[in-house]
Amino acid sequence: MKYEIRYINNPKINSLLSSKESLYRPVFFVRSILFSFLCFFLKSFLLSSAFYYSFSFYFEEPPHSFFLVYLGALVFCFAATQKRLAIFCIHLYQRFAPYYIRLKCCCLPSCSQYTIIAIQKYGLLIGVLKGFIHYRRCKPPGVTGFP
């Protein structure tokens, strides 16, 4: 009988015995990333122009600077998409972090995947907090379970 070792609770042995190919590496499509950035700036521009012209329609004087209105709309759109931005940053880590760093995790699911699931389930603040707590418990006995 041939036995195959797939998961060991010691991070040093895990990084030595596991193959690089066993890591999850998300695929990025450049067109979709560029399209989402373009949509983000287009939404903020349309929101700021609608606010600017509706303000000038109801009052005699429009706001002093369109740039300040655009900046406010940009901040509003950024606040609305922070969850997607945090998940995108975690995906960047999963894609480009070296394998010897990523294989040190002895949790199932990995700490980064746990954080993504927690952000999707509980929102940004509580999800990041749960991911940080999970990361602090990542020690050689290993931690299993989903948020």
mmCIF file of C-alpha atoms in Angstrom:
data_model
loop_
_atom_site.group_PDB
_atom_site.id
_atom_site.type_symbol
_atom_site.label_atom_id
_atom_site.label_comp_id
_atom_site.label_asym_id
_atom_site.label_seq_id
_atom_site.Cartn_x
_atom_site.Cartn_y
_atom_site.Cartn_z
ATOM 1 C CA MET A 1 0.000 0.000 0.000
ATOM 2 C CA LYS A 2 1.233 3.418 -0.848
ATOM 3 C CA TYR A 3 0.507 6.206 1.621
ATOM 4 C CA GLU A 4 0.446 9.790 0.524
ATOM 5 C CA ILE A 5 1.026 12.633 2.976
ATOM 6 C CA ARG A 6 -1.161 15.568 2.041
ATOM 7 C CA TYR A 7 -1.473 17.635 5.195
ATOM 8 C CA ILE A 8 0.807 17.896 8.206
ATOM 9 C CA ASN A 9 0.308 20.233 11.142
ATOM 10 C CA ASN A 10 3.932 21.344 11.323
ATOM 11 C CA PRO A 11 4.551 24.401 9.107
ATOM 12 C CA LYS A 12 8.218 23.590 8.441
ATOM 13 C CA ILE A 13 7.506 20.015 7.391
ATOM 14 C CA ASN A 14 4.432 21.183 5.495
ATOM 15 C CA SER A 15 6.494 23.633 3.453
ATOM 16 C CA LEU A 16 9.122 20.962 2.739
ATOM 17 C CA LEU A 17 6.774 18.118 1.763
ATOM 18 C CA SER A 18 3.974 19.971 -0.014
ATOM 19 C CA SER A 19 4.334 20.736 -3.647
ATOM 20 C CA LYS A 20 4.124 24.206 -5.095
ATOM 21 C CA GLU A 21 1.321 23.065 -7.375
ATOM 22 C CA SER A 22 -0.995 22.329 -4.439
ATOM 23 C CA LEU A 23 -1.409 26.051 -3.714
ATOM 24 C CA TYR A 24 -4.479 27.877 -4.930
ATOM 25 C CA ARG A 25 -3.398 30.672 -7.266
ATOM 26 C CA PRO A 26 -6.317 32.792 -8.515
ATOM 27 C CA VAL A 27 -6.239 33.861 -12.137
ATOM 28 C CA PHE A 28 -6.528 37.560 -12.960
ATOM 29 C CA PHE A 29 -7.988 38.822 -16.185
ATOM 30 C CA VAL A 30 -6.496 42.193 -17.035
ATOM 31 C CA ARG A 31 -9.460 43.279 -19.131
ATOM 32 C CA SER A 32 -11.949 42.696 -16.335
ATOM 33 C CA ILE A 33 -9.749 44.544 -13.820
ATOM 34 C CA LEU A 34 -9.370 47.516 -16.160
ATOM 35 C CA PHE A 35 -13.093 47.450 -16.915
ATOM 36 C CA SER A 36 -13.976 47.488 -13.201
ATOM 37 C CA PHE A 37 -11.636 50.468 -12.610
ATOM 38 C CA LEU A 38 -13.166 52.282 -15.575
ATOM 39 C CA CYS A 39 -16.681 51.602 -14.267
ATOM 40 C CA PHE A 40 -15.653 52.805 -10.807
ATOM 41 C CA PHE A 41 -14.408 56.161 -12.111
ATOM 42 C CA LEU A 42 -17.333 56.498 -14.520
ATOM 43 C CA LYS A 43 -19.842 55.893 -11.705
ATOM 44 C CA SER A 44 -18.162 58.474 -9.510
ATOM 45 C CA PHE A 45 -18.074 60.992 -12.372
ATOM 46 C CA LEU A 46 -21.757 60.467 -13.202
ATOM 47 C CA LEU A 47 -22.726 60.721 -9.542
ATOM 48 C CA SER A 48 -20.765 63.925 -9.053
ATOM 49 C CA SER A 49 -22.074 65.526 -12.247
ATOM 50 C CA ALA A 50 -25.673 64.625 -11.318
ATOM 51 C CA PHE A 51 -25.182 66.143 -7.868
ATOM 52 C CA TYR A 52 -23.466 69.229 -9.302
ATOM 53 C CA TYR A 53 -26.166 69.969 -11.875
ATOM 54 C CA SER A 54 -29.073 69.185 -9.558
ATOM 55 C CA PHE A 55 -27.531 71.499 -6.956
ATOM 56 C CA SER A 56 -27.152 74.264 -9.531
ATOM 57 C CA PHE A 57 -30.743 73.704 -10.703
ATOM 58 C CA TYR A 58 -32.292 74.136 -7.241
ATOM 59 C CA PHE A 59 -30.048 76.949 -6.043
ATOM 60 C CA GLU A 60 -28.881 80.052 -7.826
ATOM 61 C CA GLU A 61 -25.184 79.393 -7.291
ATOM 62 C CA PRO A 62 -23.623 76.045 -8.143
ATOM 63 C CA PRO A 63 -20.947 74.596 -5.859
ATOM 64 C CA HIS A 64 -17.648 76.440 -6.116
ATOM 65 C CA SER A 65 -15.585 73.593 -7.458
ATOM 66 C CA PHE A 66 -16.626 70.600 -9.517
ATOM 67 C CA PHE A 67 -13.407 68.907 -8.415
ATOM 68 C CA LEU A 68 -14.501 68.910 -4.769
ATOM 69 C CA VAL A 69 -17.860 67.428 -5.720
ATOM 70 C CA TYR A 70 -16.090 64.784 -7.811
ATOM 71 C CA LEU A 71 -13.738 64.024 -4.928
ATOM 72 C CA GLY A 72 -16.701 63.540 -2.594
ATOM 73 C CA ALA A 73 -18.368 61.188 -5.080
ATOM 74 C CA LEU A 74 -15.088 59.300 -5.482
ATOM 75 C CA VAL A 75 -14.855 58.812 -1.712
ATOM 76 C CA PHE A 76 -18.483 57.666 -1.604
ATOM 77 C CA CYS A 77 -17.930 55.128 -4.400
ATOM 78 C CA PHE A 78 -14.738 53.916 -2.737
ATOM 79 C CA ALA A 79 -16.578 53.375 0.552
ATOM 80 C CA ALA A 80 -19.219 51.376 -1.296
ATOM 81 C CA THR A 81 -16.639 49.037 -2.871
ATOM 82 C CA GLN A 82 -14.215 48.459 0.016
ATOM 83 C CA LYS A 83 -15.296 44.851 0.449
ATOM 84 C CA ARG A 84 -14.402 43.996 -3.145
ATOM 85 C CA LEU A 85 -11.118 45.870 -2.820
ATOM 86 C CA ALA A 86 -10.113 43.907 0.302
ATOM 87 C CA ILE A 87 -10.917 40.601 -1.398
ATOM 88 C CA PHE A 88 -8.942 41.744 -4.447
ATOM 89 C CA CYS A 89 -5.908 42.489 -2.241
ATOM 90 C CA ILE A 90 -6.136 39.017 -0.676
ATOM 91 C CA HIS A 91 -6.344 37.500 -4.157
ATOM 92 C CA LEU A 92 -3.204 39.450 -5.093
ATOM 93 C CA TYR A 93 -1.445 37.937 -2.075
ATOM 94 C CA GLN A 94 -2.634 34.455 -3.025
ATOM 95 C CA ARG A 95 -1.452 34.909 -6.589
ATOM 96 C CA PHE A 96 1.964 36.477 -6.100
ATOM 97 C CA ALA A 97 3.197 35.431 -2.628
ATOM 98 C CA PRO A 98 6.072 32.926 -2.743
ATOM 99 C CA TYR A 99 5.175 29.325 -2.048
ATOM 100 C CA TYR A 100 7.512 29.039 0.964
ATOM 101 C CA ILE A 101 5.514 31.774 2.721
ATOM 102 C CA ARG A 102 2.113 30.414 1.782
ATOM 103 C CA LEU A 103 2.898 26.821 2.784
ATOM 104 C CA LYS A 104 3.654 27.845 6.376
ATOM 105 C CA CYS A 105 -0.065 27.997 7.103
ATOM 106 C CA CYS A 106 -1.268 24.824 8.819
ATOM 107 C CA CYS A 107 -4.973 25.673 8.858
ATOM 108 C CA LEU A 108 -7.719 24.235 6.743
ATOM 109 C CA PRO A 109 -8.974 26.403 4.969
ATOM 110 C CA SER A 110 -5.900 28.573 4.728
ATOM 111 C CA CYS A 111 -5.871 31.873 6.603
ATOM 112 C CA SER A 112 -6.314 33.946 3.456
ATOM 113 C CA GLN A 113 -9.200 31.826 2.169
ATOM 114 C CA TYR A 114 -10.818 31.940 5.637
ATOM 115 C CA THR A 115 -10.589 35.743 5.581
ATOM 116 C CA ILE A 116 -12.227 35.910 2.140
ATOM 117 C CA ILE A 117 -15.088 33.696 3.305
ATOM 118 C CA ALA A 118 -15.510 35.748 6.496
ATOM 119 C CA ILE A 119 -15.550 39.054 4.559
ATOM 120 C CA GLN A 120 -18.169 37.702 2.176
ATOM 121 C CA LYS A 121 -20.294 36.372 5.027
ATOM 122 C CA TYR A 122 -19.977 39.059 7.729
ATOM 123 C CA GLY A 123 -18.865 42.208 5.932
ATOM 124 C CA LEU A 124 -15.548 44.013 5.882
ATOM 125 C CA LEU A 125 -14.883 44.937 9.512
ATOM 126 C CA ILE A 126 -16.090 41.783 11.221
ATOM 127 C CA GLY A 127 -14.660 39.597 8.447
ATOM 128 C CA VAL A 128 -11.185 41.108 8.744
ATOM 129 C CA LEU A 129 -11.386 40.804 12.532
ATOM 130 C CA LYS A 130 -12.376 37.125 12.284
ATOM 131 C CA GLY A 131 -9.566 36.561 9.772
ATOM 132 C CA PHE A 132 -7.055 38.182 12.120
ATOM 133 C CA ILE A 133 -8.227 36.018 15.030
ATOM 134 C CA HIS A 134 -7.941 32.945 12.796
ATOM 135 C CA TYR A 135 -4.435 34.012 11.763
ATOM 136 C CA ARG A 136 -3.400 34.390 15.420
ATOM 137 C CA ARG A 137 -4.543 30.797 16.099
ATOM 138 C CA CYS A 138 -2.509 29.400 13.172
ATOM 139 C CA LYS A 139 -0.078 27.233 15.124
ATOM 140 C CA PRO A 140 1.205 23.678 14.563
ATOM 141 C CA PRO A 141 -1.764 21.737 15.901
ATOM 142 C CA GLY A 142 -3.738 23.390 13.129
ATOM 143 C CA VAL A 143 -7.197 24.893 13.095
ATOM 144 C CA THR A 144 -10.086 23.649 11.000
ATOM 145 C CA GLY A 145 -13.511 25.084 10.461
ATOM 146 C CA PHE A 146 -15.303 27.699 8.440
ATOM 147 C CA PRO A 147 -16.602 31.079 9.608
#
